[in-house]
Short mmCIF file of C-alpha atoms in Angstrom, two decimals:
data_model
loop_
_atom_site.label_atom_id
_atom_site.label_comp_id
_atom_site.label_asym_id
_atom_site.label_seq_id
_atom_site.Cartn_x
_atom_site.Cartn_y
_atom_site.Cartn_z
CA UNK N 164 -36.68 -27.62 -38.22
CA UNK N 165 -35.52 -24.45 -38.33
CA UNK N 166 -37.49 -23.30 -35.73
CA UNK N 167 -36.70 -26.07 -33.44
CA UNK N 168 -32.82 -25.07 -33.72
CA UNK N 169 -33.89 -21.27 -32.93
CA UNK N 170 -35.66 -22.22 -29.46
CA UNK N 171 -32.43 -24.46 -28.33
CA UNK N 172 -30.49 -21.47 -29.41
CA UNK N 173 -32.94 -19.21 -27.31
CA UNK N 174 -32.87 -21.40 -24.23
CA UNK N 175 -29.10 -22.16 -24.24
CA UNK N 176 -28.80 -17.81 -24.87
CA UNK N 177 -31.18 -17.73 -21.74
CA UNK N 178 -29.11 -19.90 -19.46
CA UNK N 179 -25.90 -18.32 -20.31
CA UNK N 180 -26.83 -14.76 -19.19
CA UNK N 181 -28.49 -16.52 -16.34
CA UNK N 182 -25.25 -17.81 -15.52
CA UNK N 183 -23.79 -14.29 -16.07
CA UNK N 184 -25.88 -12.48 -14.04
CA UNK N 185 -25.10 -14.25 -10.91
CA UNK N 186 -21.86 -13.98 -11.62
CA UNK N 187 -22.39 -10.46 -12.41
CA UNK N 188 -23.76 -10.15 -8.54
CA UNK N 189 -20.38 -11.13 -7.28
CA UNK N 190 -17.51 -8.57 -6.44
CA UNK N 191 -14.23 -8.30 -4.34
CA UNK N 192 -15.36 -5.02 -2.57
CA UNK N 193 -19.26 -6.00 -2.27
CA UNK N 194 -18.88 -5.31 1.70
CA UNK N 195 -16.31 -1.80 1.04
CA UNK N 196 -19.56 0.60 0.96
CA UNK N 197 -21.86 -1.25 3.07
CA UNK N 198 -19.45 -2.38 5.96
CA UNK N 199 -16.03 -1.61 5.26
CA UNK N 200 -14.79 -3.49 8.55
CA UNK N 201 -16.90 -6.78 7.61
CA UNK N 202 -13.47 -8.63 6.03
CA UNK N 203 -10.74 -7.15 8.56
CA UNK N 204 -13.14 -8.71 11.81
CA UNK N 205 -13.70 -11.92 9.56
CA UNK N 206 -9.62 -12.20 9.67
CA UNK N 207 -9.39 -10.69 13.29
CA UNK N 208 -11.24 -13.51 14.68
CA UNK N 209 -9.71 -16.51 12.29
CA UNK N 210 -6.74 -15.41 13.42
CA UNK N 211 -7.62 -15.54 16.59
CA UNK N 212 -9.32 -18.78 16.71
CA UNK N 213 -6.38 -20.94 14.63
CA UNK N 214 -3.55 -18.75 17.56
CA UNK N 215 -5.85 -20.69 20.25
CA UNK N 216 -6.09 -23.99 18.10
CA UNK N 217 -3.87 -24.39 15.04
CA UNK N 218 -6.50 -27.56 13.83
CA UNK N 219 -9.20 -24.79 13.53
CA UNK N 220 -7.49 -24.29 10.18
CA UNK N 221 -8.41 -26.56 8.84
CA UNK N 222 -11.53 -27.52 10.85
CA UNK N 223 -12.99 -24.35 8.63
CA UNK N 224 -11.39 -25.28 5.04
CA UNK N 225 -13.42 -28.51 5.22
CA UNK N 226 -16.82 -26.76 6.42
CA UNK N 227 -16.89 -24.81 3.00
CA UNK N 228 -15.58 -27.40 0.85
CA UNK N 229 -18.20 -30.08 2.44
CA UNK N 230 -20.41 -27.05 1.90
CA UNK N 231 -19.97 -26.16 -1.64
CA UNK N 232 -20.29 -29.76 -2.47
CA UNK N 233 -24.20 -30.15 -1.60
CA UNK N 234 -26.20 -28.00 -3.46
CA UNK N 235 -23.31 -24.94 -4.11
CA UNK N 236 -22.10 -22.62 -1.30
CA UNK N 237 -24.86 -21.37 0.18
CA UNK N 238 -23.90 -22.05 4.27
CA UNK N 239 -26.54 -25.01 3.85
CA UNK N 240 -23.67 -27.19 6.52
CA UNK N 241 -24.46 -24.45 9.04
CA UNK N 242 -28.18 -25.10 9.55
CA UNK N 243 -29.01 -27.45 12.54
CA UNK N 244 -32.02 -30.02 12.02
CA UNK N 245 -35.34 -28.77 12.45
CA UNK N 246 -39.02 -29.87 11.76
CA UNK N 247 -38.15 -28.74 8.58
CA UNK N 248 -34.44 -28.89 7.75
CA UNK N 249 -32.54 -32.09 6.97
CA UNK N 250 -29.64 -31.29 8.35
CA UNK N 251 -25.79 -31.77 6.51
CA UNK N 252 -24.34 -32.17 10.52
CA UNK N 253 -25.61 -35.41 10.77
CA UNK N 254 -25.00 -36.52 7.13
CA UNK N 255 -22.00 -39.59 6.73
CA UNK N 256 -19.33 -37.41 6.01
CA UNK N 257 -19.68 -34.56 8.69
CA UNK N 258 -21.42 -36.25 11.57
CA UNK N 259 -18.84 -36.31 14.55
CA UNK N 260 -16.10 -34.48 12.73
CA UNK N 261 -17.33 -31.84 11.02
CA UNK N 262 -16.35 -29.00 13.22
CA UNK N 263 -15.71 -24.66 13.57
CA UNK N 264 -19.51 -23.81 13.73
CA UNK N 265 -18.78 -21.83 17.44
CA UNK N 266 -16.29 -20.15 14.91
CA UNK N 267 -18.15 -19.14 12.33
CA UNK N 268 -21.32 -18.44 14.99
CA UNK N 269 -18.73 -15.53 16.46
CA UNK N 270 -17.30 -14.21 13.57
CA UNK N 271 -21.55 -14.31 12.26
CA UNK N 272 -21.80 -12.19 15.61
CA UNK N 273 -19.06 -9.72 15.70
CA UNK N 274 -19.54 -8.58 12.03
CA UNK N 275 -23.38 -8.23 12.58
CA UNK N 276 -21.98 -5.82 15.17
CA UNK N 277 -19.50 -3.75 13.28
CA UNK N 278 -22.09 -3.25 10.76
CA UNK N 279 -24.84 -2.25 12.54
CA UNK N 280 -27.05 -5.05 11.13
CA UNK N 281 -26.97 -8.14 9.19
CA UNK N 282 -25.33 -7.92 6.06
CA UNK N 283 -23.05 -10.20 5.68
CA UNK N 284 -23.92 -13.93 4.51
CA UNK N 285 -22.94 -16.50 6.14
CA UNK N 286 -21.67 -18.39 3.27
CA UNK N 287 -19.45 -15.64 2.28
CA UNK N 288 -18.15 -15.52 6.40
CA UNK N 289 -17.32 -19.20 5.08
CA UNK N 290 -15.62 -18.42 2.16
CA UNK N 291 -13.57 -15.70 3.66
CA UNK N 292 -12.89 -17.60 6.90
CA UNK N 293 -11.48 -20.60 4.81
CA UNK N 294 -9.40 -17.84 3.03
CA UNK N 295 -8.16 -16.58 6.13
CA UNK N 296 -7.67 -19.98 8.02
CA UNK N 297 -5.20 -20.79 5.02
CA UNK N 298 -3.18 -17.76 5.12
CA UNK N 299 -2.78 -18.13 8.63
CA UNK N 300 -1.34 -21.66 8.46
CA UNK N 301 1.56 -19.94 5.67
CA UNK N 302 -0.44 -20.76 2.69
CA UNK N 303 -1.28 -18.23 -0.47
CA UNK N 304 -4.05 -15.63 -0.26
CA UNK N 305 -6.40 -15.42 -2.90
CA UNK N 306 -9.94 -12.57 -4.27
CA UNK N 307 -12.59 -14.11 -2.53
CA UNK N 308 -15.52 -13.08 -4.90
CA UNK N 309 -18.75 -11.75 -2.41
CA UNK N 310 -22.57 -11.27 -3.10
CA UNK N 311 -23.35 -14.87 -1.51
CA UNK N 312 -26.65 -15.19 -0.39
CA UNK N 313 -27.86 -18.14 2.21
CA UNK N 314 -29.77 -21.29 1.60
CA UNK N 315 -33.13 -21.35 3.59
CA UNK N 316 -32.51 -25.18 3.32
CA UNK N 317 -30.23 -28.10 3.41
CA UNK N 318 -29.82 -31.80 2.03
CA UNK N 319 -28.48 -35.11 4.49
CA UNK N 320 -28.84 -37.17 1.26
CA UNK N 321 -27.09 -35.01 -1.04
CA UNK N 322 -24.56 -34.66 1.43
CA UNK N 323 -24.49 -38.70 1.76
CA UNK N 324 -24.18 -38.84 -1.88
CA UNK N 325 -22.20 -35.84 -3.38
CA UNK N 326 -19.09 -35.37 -0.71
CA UNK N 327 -16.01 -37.51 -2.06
CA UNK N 328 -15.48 -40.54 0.38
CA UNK N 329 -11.89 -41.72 1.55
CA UNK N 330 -12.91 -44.84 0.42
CA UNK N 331 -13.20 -43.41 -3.41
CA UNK N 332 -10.54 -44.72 -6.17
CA UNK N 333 -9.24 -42.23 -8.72
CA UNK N 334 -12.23 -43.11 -11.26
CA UNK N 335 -14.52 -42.24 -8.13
CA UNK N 336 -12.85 -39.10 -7.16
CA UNK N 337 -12.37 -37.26 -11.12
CA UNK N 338 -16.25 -38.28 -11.58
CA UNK N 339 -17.35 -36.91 -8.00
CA UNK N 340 -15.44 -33.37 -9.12
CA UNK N 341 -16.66 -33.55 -11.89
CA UNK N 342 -20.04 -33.33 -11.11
CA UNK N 343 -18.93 -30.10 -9.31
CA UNK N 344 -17.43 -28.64 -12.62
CA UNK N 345 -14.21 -29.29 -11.11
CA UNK N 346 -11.19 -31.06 -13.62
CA UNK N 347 -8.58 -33.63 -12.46
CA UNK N 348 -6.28 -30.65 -11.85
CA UNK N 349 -8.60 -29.17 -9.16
CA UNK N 350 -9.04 -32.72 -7.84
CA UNK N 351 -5.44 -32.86 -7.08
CA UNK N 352 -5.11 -29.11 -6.11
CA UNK N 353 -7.92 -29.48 -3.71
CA UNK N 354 -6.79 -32.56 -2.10
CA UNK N 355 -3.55 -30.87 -1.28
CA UNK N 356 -5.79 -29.19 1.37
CA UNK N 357 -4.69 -32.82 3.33
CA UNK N 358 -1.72 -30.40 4.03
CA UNK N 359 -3.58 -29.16 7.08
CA UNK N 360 -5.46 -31.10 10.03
CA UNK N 361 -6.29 -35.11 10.91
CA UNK N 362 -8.08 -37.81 10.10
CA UNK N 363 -10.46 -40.26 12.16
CA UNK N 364 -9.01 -44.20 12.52
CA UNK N 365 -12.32 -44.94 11.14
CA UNK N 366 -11.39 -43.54 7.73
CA UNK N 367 -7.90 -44.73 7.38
CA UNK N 368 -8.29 -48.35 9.24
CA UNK N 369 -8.67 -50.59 6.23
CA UNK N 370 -6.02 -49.25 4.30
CA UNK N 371 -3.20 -49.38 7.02
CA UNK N 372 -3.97 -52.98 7.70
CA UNK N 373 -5.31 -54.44 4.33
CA UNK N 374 -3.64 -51.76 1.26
CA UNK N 375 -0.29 -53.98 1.62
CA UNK N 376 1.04 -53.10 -1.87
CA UNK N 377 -0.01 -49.33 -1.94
CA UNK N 378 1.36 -47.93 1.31
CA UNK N 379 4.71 -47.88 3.13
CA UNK N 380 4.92 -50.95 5.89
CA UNK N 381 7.02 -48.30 8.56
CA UNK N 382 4.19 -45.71 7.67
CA UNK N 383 1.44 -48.07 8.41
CA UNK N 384 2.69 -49.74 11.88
CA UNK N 385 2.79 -46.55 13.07
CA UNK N 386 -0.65 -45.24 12.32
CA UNK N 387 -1.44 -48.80 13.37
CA UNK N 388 0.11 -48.31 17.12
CA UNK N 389 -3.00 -45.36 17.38
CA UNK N 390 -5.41 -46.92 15.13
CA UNK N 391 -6.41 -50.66 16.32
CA UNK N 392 -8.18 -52.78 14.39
CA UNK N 393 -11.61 -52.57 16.35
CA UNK N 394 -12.18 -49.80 19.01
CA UNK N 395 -10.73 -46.33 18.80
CA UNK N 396 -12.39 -44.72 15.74
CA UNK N 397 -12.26 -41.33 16.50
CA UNK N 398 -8.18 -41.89 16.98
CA UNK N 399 -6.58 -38.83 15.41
CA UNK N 400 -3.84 -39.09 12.96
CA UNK N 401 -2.12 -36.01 10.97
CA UNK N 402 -3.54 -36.38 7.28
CA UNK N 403 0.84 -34.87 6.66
CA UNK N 404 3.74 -34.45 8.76
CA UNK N 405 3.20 -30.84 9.31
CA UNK N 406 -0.65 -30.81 9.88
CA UNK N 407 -1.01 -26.88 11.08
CA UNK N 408 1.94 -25.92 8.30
CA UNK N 409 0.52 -25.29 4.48
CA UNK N 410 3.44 -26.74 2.24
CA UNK N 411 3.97 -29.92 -0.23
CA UNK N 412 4.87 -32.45 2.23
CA UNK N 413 1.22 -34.28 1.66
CA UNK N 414 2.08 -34.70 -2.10
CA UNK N 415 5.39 -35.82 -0.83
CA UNK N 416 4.07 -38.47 1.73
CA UNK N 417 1.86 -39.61 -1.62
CA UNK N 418 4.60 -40.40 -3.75
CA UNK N 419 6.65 -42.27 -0.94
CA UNK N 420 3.12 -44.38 -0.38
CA UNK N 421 2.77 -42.72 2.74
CA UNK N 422 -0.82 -41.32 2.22
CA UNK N 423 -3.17 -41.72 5.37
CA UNK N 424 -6.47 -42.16 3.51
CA UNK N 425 -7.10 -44.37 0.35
CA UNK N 426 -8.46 -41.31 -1.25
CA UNK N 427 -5.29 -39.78 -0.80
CA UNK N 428 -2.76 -42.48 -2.15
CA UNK N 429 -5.07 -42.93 -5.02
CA UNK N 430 -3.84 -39.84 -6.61
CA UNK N 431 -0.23 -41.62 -7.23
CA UNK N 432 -1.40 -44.92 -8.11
CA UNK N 433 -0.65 -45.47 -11.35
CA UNK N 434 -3.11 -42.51 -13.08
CA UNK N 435 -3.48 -39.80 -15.19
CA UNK N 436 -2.60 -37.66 -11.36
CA UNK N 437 1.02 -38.80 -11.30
CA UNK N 438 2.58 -36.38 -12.45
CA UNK N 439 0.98 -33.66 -10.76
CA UNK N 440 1.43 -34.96 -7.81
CA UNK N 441 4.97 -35.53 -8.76
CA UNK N 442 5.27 -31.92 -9.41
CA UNK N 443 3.43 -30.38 -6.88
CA UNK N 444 5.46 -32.73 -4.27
CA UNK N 445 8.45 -30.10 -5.29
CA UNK N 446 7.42 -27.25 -6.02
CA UNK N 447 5.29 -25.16 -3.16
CA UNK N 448 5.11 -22.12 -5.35
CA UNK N 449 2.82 -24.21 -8.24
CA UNK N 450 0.93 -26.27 -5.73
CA UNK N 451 -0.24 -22.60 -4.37
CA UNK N 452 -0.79 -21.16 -7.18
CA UNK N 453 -3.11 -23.62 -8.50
CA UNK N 454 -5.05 -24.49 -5.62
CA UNK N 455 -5.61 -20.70 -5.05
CA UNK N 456 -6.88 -21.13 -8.74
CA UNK N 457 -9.21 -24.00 -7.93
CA UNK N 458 -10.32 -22.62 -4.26
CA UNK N 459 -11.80 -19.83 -6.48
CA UNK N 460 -13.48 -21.99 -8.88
CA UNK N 461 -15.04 -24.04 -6.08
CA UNK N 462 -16.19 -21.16 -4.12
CA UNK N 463 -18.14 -20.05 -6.92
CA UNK N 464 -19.98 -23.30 -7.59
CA UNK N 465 -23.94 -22.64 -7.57
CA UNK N 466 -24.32 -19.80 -6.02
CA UNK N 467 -27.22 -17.86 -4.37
CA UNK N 468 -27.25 -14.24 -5.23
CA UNK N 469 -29.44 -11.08 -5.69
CA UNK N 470 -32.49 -11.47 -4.20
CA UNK N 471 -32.34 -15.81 -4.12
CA UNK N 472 -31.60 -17.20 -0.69
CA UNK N 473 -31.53 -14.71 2.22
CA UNK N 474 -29.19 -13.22 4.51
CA UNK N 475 -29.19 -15.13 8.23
CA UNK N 476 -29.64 -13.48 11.86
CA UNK N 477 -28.23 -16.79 13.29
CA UNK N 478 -26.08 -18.98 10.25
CA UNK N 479 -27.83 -22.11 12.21
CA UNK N 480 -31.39 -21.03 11.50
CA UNK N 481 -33.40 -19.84 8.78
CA UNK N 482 -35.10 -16.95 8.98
#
């Protein structure tokens, strides 16, 4: 017996400087000896991209959080299909909307440049470009941890099965983040990225015409007038009033019933998320703070680093 106890004791001791040591790989100023211009060109050309189109924003927030959500951050949404790759593009949630990969693809080439070679992952461009996207639409900064390395493959089904839907009630949603080792507070956090950019018709259809007792009858004969009942899926609609502007209005919209997407709304339904989403609809400088807090904690969920993975020429390809 008491041997038994010392091997689950050994293997548990083993996993938990495993964990350690990949953490271990990870630092703010990885880049600072090997290309000390990598993280001002990321910015240089986020900035530039979200002056040109202020949806990119948010277009690039999704990418890494649909990312991080199959398999860990690892770039894995960037690879196109191949022979060999099951490609994420084509996956449920990110076929015909997922979007930024010319983005990323130019940032991928300009810091390859500045550097003199490639040593920058692509799923830390990602991580910093969502960073970046945010602060440029007013919202908080945060330490973007670095040392990512790249998948050398990717996962349609896991992509199918492990991104949230807008279809998901709040029992749906806490288990789904949970899987991620994400808590009901980064569930709420990170859905308060619905601050920035637009949803499909497709996505928000049933609720506007069949949710009559969860949503507000002005707010949904107006998304109705773009959003018919057949035809027109890829309608646009702003997920918040101010979709290019990073402030509290979306948990605002939530507790007035106004929220586009059933996902959405179910976070003020009744639940455990009331009254965060109470709080957070008042107070800009707590919503920031924590989903700063929770950005960090999902960029940092199963990561590739040291010598796993691999550093990409071309983010859409494997080496």
């Amino acid at each position: 017996m008491a041997s038994s106890y010392s091997l689950v004791f050994l293997h548990v001791l083993v996993m938990f400087c495993l964990a350690n040591i990949a953490f271990s790989d990870l630092s703010d100023d990885f880049y600072d000896d090997i290309c000390p211009q990598a993280l001002p060109t990321i910015r240089r050309v986020v900035e530039d991209a979200v002056s040109q189109e202020r949806r990119m924003g948010a277009s690039l927030l999704r990418l890494h959080f649909h990312d991080c959500f199959v398999n860990g951050c690892d770039a894995s949404i960037l690879l196109d299909q191949t022979a060999t790759i099951d490609s994420e593009k084509t996956a449920r949630p990110n076929n015909n909307s997922a979007r930024g990969f010319e983005v990323i693809d130019r940032i991928k080439s300009e810091v390859d440049r500045v550097c003199g070679r490639p040593v920058v992952s692509c799923a830390d461009i990602l991580a910093v470009a969502t960073r970046d996207s945010v602060v440029a639409l007013h919202g908080p900064t945060w330490e973007v941890e670095l040392g990512r390395r790249d998948s050398t493959t990717a996962s349609r089904t896991t992509a199918n099965n492990d991104i949230p839907t807008p279809l998901m009630d709040l029992p749906a949603l806490i288990d789904n983040f949970k899987k991620q080792g994400l808590d009901e507070e980064d569930l709420v956090a990170l859905s308060g990225a619905h601050t920035l950019g637009f949803a499909q018709c497709s996505t928000f259809r049933n609720r506007i015409y069949n949710e009559i007792n969860n949503i507000d009858s002005t707010f949904a004969s107006q998304r109705q007038a773009n959003c018919p009942r057949s035809g027109g899926d890829s309608n646009l609609a702003s997920l918040d009033p101010t979709s290019a502007l990073f402030d509290s209005k979306y948990f605002s919209n939530l507790v007035s019933k106004k929220g586009l997407l059933h996902s959405d709304q179910a976070l003020f339904s009744g639940g455990e998320t009331d009254e965060l989403v109470k709080t957070y609809s008042t107070n800009l400088r707590t919503f920031s703070k924590d989903f700063a807090k929770s950005m960090i904690k999902m960029g940092n969920i199963k990561l590739l680093t040291g010598n796993q993975g691999q550093i990409r020429v071309d983010c859409r390809k494997v080496n």
